[in-house]
Coordinates of C-alpha atoms and ligand atoms in Angstrom, one line a residue:
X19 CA 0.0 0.0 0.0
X20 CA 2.7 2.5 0.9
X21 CA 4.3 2.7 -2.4
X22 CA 0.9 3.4 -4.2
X23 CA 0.8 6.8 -5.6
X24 CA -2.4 8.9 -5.2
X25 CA -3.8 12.4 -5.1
X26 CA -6.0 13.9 -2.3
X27 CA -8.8 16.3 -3.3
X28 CA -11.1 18.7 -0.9
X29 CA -12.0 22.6 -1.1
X30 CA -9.2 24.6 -0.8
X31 CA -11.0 26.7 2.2
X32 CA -13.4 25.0 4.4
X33 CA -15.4 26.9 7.2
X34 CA -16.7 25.0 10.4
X35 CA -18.7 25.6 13.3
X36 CA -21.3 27.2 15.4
X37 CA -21.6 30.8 13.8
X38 CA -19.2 30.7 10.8
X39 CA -22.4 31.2 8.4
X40 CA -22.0 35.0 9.0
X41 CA -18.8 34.8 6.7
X42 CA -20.5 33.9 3.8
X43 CA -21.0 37.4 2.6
X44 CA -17.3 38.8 3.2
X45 CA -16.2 35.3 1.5
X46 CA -18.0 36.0 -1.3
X47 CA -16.8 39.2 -1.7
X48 CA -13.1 38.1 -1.7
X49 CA -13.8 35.8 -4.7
X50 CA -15.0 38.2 -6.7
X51 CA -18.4 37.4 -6.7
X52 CA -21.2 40.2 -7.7
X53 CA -24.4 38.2 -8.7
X54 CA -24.7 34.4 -7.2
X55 CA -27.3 32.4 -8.0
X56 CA -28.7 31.0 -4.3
X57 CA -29.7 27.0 -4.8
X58 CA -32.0 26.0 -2.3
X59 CA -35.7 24.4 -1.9
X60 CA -38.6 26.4 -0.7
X61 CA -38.6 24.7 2.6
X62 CA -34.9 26.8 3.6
X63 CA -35.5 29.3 2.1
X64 CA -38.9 29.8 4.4
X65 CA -37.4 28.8 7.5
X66 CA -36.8 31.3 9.7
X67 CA -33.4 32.7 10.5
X68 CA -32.4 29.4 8.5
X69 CA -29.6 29.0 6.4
X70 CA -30.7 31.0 3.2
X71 CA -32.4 33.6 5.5
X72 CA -28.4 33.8 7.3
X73 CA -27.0 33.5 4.0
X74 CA -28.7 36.5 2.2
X75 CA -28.0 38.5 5.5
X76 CA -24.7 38.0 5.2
X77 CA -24.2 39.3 1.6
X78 CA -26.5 42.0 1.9
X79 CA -24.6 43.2 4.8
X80 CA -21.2 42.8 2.1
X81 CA -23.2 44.5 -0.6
X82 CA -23.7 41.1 -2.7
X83 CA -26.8 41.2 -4.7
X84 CA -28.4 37.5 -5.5
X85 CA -30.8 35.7 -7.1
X86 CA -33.0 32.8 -5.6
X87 CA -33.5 29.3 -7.5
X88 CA -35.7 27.8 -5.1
X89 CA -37.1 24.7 -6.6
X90 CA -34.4 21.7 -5.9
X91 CA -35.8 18.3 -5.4
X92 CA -34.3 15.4 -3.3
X93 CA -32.9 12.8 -6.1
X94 CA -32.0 16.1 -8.2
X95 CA -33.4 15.8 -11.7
X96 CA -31.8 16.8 -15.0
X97 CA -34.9 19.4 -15.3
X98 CA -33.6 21.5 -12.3
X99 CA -30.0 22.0 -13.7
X100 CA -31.0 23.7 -16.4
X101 CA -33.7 25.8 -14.6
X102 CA -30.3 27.0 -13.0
X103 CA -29.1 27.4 -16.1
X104 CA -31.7 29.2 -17.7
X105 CA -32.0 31.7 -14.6
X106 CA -28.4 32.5 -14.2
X107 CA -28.6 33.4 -18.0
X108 CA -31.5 35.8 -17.5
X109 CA -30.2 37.7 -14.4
X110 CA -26.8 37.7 -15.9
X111 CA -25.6 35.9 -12.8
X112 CA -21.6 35.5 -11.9
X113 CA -21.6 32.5 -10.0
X114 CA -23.4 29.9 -7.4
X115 CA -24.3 29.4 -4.0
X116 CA -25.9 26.0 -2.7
X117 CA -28.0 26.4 0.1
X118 CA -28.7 23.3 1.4
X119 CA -28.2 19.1 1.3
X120 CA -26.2 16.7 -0.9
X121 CA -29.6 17.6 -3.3
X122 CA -29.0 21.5 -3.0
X123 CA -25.3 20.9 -3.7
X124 CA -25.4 18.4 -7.0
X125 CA -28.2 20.8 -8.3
X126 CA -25.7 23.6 -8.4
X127 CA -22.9 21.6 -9.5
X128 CA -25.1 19.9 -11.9
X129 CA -26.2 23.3 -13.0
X130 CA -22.3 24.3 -13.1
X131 CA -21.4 22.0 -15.6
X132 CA -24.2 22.3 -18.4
X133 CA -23.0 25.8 -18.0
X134 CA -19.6 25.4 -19.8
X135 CA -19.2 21.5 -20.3
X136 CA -22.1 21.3 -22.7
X137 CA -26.0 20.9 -22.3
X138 CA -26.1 17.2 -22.5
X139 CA -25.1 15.8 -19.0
X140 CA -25.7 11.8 -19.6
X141 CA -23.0 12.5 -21.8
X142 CA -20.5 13.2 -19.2
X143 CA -21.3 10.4 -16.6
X144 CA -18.0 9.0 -15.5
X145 CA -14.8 9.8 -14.2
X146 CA -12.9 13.5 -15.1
X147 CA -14.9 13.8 -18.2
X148 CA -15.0 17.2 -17.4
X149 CA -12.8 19.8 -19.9
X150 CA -13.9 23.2 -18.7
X151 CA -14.0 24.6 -15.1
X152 CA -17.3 25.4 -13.8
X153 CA -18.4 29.0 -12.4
X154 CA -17.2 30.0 -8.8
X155 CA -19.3 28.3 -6.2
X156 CA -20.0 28.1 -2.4
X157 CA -21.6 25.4 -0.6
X158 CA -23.2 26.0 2.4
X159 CA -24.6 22.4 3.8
X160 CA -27.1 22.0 6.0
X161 CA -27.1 18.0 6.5
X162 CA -24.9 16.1 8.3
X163 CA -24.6 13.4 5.3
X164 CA -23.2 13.6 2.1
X165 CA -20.3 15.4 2.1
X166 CA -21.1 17.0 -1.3
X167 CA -19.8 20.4 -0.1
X168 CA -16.6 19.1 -0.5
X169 CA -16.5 16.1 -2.8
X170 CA -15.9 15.7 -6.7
X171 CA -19.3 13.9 -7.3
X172 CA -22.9 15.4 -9.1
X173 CA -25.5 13.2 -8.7
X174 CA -28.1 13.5 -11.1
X175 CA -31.3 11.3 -11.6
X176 CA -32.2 11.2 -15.2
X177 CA -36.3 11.6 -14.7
X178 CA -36.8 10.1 -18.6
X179 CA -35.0 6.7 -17.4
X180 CA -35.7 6.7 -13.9
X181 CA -31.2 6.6 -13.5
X182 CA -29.4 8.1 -10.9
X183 CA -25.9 9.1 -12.4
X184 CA -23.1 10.1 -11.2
X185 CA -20.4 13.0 -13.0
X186 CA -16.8 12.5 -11.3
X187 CA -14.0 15.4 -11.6
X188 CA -12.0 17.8 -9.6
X189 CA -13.3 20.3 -11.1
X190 CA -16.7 19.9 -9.4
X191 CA -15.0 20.7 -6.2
X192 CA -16.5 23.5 -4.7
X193 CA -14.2 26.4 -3.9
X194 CA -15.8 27.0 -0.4
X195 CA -17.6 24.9 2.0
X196 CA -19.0 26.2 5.0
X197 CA -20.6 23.7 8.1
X198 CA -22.3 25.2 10.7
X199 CA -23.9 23.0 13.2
X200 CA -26.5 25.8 14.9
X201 CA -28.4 25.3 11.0
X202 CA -28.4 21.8 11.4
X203 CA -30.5 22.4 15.4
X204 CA -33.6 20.7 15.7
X205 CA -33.8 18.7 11.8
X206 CA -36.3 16.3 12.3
X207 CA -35.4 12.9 13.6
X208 CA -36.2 11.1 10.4
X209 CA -33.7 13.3 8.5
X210 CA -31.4 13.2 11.4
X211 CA -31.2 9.1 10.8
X212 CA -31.0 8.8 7.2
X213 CA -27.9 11.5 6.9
X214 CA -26.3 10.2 9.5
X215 CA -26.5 6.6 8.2
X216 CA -25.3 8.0 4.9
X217 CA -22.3 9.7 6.7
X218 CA -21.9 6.6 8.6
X219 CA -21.8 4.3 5.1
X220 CA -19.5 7.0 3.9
X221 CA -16.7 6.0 6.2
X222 CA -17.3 2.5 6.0
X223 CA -17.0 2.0 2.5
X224 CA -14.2 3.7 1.6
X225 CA -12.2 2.3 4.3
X226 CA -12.7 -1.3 3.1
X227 CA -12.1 0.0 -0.6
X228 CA -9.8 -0.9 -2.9
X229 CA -8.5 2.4 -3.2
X230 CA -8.0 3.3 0.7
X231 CA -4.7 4.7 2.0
X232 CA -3.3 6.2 5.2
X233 CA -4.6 9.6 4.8
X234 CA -8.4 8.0 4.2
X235 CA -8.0 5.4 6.6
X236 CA -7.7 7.9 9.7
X237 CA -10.4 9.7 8.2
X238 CA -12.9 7.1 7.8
X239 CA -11.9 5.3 12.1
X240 CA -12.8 9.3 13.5
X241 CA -15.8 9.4 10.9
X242 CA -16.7 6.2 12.7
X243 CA -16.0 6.5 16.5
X244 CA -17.7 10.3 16.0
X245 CA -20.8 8.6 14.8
X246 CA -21.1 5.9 17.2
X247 CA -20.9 8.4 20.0
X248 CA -23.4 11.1 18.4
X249 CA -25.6 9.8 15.8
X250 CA -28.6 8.1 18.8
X251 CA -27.7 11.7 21.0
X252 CA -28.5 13.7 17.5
X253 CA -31.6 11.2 16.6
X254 CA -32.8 11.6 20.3
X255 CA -32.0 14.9 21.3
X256 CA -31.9 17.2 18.0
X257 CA -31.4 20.7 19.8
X258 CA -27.7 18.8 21.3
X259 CA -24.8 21.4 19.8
X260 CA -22.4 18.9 20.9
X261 CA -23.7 15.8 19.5
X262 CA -24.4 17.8 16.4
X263 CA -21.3 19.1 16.1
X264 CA -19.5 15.9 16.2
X265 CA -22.2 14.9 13.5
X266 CA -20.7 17.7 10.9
X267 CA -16.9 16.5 12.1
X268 CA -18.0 12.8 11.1
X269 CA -19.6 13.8 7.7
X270 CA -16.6 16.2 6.9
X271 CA -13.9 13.3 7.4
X272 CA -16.0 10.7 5.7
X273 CA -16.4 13.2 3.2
X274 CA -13.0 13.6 2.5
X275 CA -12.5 9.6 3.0
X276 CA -15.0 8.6 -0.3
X277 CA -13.7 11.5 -2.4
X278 CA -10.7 10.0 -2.5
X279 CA -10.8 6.0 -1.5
X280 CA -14.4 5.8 -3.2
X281 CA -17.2 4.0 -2.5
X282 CA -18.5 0.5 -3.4
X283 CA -21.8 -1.8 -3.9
X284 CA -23.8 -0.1 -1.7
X285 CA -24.0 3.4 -3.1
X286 CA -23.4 1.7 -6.5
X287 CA -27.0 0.1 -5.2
X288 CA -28.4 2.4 -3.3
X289 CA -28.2 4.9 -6.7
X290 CA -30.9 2.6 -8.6
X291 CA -33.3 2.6 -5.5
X292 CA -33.5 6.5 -5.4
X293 CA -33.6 6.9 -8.9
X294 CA -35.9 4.2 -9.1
X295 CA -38.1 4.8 -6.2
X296 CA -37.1 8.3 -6.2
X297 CA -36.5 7.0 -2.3
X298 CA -34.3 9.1 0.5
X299 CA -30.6 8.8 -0.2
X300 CA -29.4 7.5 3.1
X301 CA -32.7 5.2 3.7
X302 CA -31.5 3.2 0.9
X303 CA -27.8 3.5 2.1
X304 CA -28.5 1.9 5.8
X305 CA -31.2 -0.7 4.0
X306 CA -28.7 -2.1 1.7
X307 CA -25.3 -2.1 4.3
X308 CA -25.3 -4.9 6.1
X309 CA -25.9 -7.0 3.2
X310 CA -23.1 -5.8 0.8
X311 CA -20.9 -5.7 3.4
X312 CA -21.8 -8.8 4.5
X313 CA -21.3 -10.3 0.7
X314 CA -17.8 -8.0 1.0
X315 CA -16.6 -10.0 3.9
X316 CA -14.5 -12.8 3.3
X317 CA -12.4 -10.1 0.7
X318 CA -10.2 -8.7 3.9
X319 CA -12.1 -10.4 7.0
X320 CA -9.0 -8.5 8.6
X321 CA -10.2 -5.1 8.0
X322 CA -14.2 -6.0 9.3
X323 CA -12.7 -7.3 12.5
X324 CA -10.8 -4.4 12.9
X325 CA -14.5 -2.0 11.9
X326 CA -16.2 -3.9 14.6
X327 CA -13.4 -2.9 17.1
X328 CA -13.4 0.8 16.1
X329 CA -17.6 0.3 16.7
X330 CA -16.6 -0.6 20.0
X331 CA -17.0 -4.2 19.7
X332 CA -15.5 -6.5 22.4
X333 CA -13.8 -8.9 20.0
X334 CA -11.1 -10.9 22.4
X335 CA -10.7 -14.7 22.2
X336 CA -13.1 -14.7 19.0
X337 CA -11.2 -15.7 15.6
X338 CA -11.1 -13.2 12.5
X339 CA -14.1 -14.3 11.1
X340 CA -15.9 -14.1 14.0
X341 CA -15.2 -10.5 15.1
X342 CA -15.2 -9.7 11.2
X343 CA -19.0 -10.9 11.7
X344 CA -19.6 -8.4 15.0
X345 CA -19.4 -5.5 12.3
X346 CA -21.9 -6.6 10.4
X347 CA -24.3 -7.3 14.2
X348 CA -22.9 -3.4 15.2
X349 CA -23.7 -1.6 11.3
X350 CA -27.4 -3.6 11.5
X351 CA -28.2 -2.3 15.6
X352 CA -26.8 1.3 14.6
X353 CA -29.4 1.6 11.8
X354 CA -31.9 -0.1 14.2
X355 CA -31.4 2.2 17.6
X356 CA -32.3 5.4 14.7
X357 CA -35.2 3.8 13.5
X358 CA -34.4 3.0 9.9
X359 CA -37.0 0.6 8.4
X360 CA -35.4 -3.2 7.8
X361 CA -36.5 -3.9 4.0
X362 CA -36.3 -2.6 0.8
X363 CA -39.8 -3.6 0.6
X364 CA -40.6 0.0 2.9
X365 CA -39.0 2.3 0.0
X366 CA -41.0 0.7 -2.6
X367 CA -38.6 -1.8 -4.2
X368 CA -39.9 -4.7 -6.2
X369 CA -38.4 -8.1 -7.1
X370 CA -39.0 -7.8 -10.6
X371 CA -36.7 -4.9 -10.7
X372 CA -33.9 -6.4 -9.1
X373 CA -32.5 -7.5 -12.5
X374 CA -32.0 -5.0 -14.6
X375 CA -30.9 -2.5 -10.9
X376 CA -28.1 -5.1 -10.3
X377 CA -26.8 -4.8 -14.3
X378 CA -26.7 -0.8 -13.8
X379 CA -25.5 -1.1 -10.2
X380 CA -22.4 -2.7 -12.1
X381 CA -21.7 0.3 -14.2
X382 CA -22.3 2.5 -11.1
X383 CA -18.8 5.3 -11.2
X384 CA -18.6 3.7 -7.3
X385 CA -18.9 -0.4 -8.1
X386 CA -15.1 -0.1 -9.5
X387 CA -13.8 0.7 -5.6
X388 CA -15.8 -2.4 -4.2
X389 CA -13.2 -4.8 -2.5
X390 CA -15.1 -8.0 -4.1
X391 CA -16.0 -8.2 -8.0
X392 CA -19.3 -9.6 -7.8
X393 CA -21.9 -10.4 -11.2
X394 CA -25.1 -9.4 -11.9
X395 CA -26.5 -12.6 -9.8
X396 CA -24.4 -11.4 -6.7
X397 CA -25.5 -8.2 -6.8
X398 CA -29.4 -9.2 -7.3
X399 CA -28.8 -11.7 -4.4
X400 CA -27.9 -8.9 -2.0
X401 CA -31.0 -6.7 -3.4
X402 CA -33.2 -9.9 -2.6
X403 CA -31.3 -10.1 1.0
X404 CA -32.3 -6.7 1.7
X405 CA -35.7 -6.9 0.6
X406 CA -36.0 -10.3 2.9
X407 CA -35.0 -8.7 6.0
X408 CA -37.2 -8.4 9.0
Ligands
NAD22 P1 -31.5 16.5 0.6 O1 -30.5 17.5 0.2 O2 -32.2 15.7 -0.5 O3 -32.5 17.1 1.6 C1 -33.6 16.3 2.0 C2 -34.7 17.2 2.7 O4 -34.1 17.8 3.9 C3 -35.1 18.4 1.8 O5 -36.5 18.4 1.8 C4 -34.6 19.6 2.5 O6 -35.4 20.8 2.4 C5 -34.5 19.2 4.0 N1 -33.4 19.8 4.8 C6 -32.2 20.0 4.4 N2 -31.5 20.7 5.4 C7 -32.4 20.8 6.4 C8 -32.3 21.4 7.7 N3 -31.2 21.9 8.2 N4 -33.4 21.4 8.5 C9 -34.6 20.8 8.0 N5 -34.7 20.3 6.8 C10 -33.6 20.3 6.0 O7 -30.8 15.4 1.6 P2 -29.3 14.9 1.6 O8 -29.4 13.5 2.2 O9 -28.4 15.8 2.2 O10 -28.9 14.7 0.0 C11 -29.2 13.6 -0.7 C12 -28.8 13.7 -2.1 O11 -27.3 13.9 -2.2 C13 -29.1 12.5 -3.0 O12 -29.5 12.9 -4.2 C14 -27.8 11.7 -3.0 O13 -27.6 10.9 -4.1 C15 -26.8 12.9 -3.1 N6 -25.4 12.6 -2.6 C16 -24.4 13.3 -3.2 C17 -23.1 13.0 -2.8 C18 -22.0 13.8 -3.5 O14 -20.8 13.7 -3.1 N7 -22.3 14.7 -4.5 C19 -22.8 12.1 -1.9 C20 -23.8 11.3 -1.3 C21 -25.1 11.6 -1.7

């Protein structure tokens, strides 16, 4: 592993904590921005003294005029982009702001790169297919889950096909990020759970990818002791600072961790269930875990034993395969004690989709990373698994 040559990719300025939301505006200003185009939903932008409402304060108060797009979707479709597009056009708009979750994010950078990479986006599906560099942007993030603010990914569902794609390059990186834990106060508990379990799948993955090094590693054990001590606080007890502060820590290092290890099966999976079912990112995330992972197993029982260890299992006197196994019992009660549903069957899913899921799942940007090269039966096995669970 040592002598393996890679790169490691995040924004070059990252804002964090309680408060730093009231930078935005001077931020702005120092990049040279005049006209941004805010990306949010109508929810945040209604919520009082919420993000946008903290966000437009802030440049007002640094004499930054905007202009609001306020119709993202969860599962962003190819349809809002160019909405973007079309607006920042008409108002003769500079650059971009996302207001928002993983959604609010890929909708501006999804936006970004129809701008000057060409209006067809299916086209550029894949890893650094991107030639041009996409308009300043900020990203404010107001769930502690994806780690879009930082990463090189744009998720976009394709609402013809009913596919969830995924566009790969540095140059979707934002330039900014800012994390503020007072916006994330008192998000419902449902919410609370499914980002959190995405955040939580975020660190796992990439530290039993193929593409994990030193740098990730570290990243993805804090991600993971951070969210075992906060997640059940942050579902329980949503007005907790602490606990949701250690929340935004977690999803910032597991961020980092898949942006540059990757991912595997179960976001490769987990992509054809929300742009299938048009179903909550993280839902599908925490549904499908246990059962890729436990497929995943026997390719480095070494590293599972050592995951249930950093969950805080006991795993003395038990052999490798044993304590390898504990991870799997620790991933399933996490997702329990937050009150995620146990089957796919609750999101919608239907057996007689689980062919033609598993051969896209394959071609999924994030199957490459997966530490075991499963077929299309494998992979409609685990779908079956998931959708069998009680
Ligand atoms: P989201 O952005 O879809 O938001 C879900 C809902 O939460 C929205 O209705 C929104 O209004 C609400 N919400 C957001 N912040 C809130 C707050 N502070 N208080 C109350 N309500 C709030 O949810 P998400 O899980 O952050 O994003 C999911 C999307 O991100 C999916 O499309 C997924 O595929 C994508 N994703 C992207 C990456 C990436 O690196 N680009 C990584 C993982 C997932």
């Amino acid at each position: 592993m040592a002598e393996r040559a890679y790169d490691f990719l995040m924004p070059s300025v990252n804002f964090f904590g309680p408060g730093v939301i009231s930078k935005i505006g001077e931020r702005a200003k120092m990049l040279g921005m005049k006209k941004p185009v805010i990306v949010t939903d109508k929810f945040l932008e209604n919520l009082k003294n919420g993000a946008v409402a903290q966000t437009l304060a802030s440049l007002k108060k640094s004499g930054v005029d905007y202009v609001v797009y306020n119709e993202v979707e969860p599962n962003p479709k190819i349809h809002n982009i160019k909405e973007v597009k079309t607006l920042y056009e008409k108002e003769d708009a500079d650059s971009i702001i996302t207001v928002g979750g993983g959604s609010a994010h890929d909708t501006g950078k999804g936006a970004g790169i129809i701008m000057t990479n060409g209006d067809d986006i299916t086209k550029l599906a894949g890893i650094e297919t991107l030639k041009n560099p996409l308009p300043p942007l900020i990203a404010v993030n107001t769930t502690a889950g994806t780690g879009s603010e930082l990463t090189r990914h744009a998720v976009i569902t394709n609402e013809e096909t009913h596919l969830k794609f995924v566009v790969v390059s540095w140059r979707n990186i934002p330039l900014v990020s800012f994390n503020d834990p007072t916006l994330m106060l008192d998000i419902p508990k449902g919410l609370t759970a499914a980002t959190g379990m995405d955040a939580f799948v975020q660190a796992v993955e990439p530290y039993v990818s193929v593409d994990h090094n030193p740098i990730t590693d570290s990243q993805c054990i804090q991600a993971i002791k951070l969210i075992e001590s906060s997640l059940r606080e942050a579902v329980a007890n949503g007005h907790n600072l602490q606990a949701r502060t250690k929340m935004v820590e977690a999803e910032m290092l597991a961020g980092m961790a898949f942006n540059n290890a990757n991912l595997g099966y179960v976001h490769a999976m987990a992509h054809q269930l929300g742009g299938q079912y048009d179903a909550p990112h993280g839902v599908c995330c925490a549904l499908l875990l246990p059962y890729a992972e436990e497929y995943n197993l026997i390719a480095d029982p070494e590293r599972f034993a050592e995951l249930a260890r950093i969950m805080g299992e006991n795993t003395d006197g038990l052999s490798t395969r044993d304590a390898a196994e504990l991870s799997i019992k620790a991933m399933k009660q996490l997702s329990e004690d937050v009150g995620i549903s146990h089957s796919i069957k609750d999101i919608g899913a239907k057996p007689e989709d689980f062919d033609l899921m598993a051969e896209n799942a394959l071609k999924d940007g994030n199957a490459f990373s997966n530490p075991r090269k499963g077929t299309k039966e494998d992979i409609v096995k685990i779908f079956q698994e998931a959708y069998d669970a009680k």
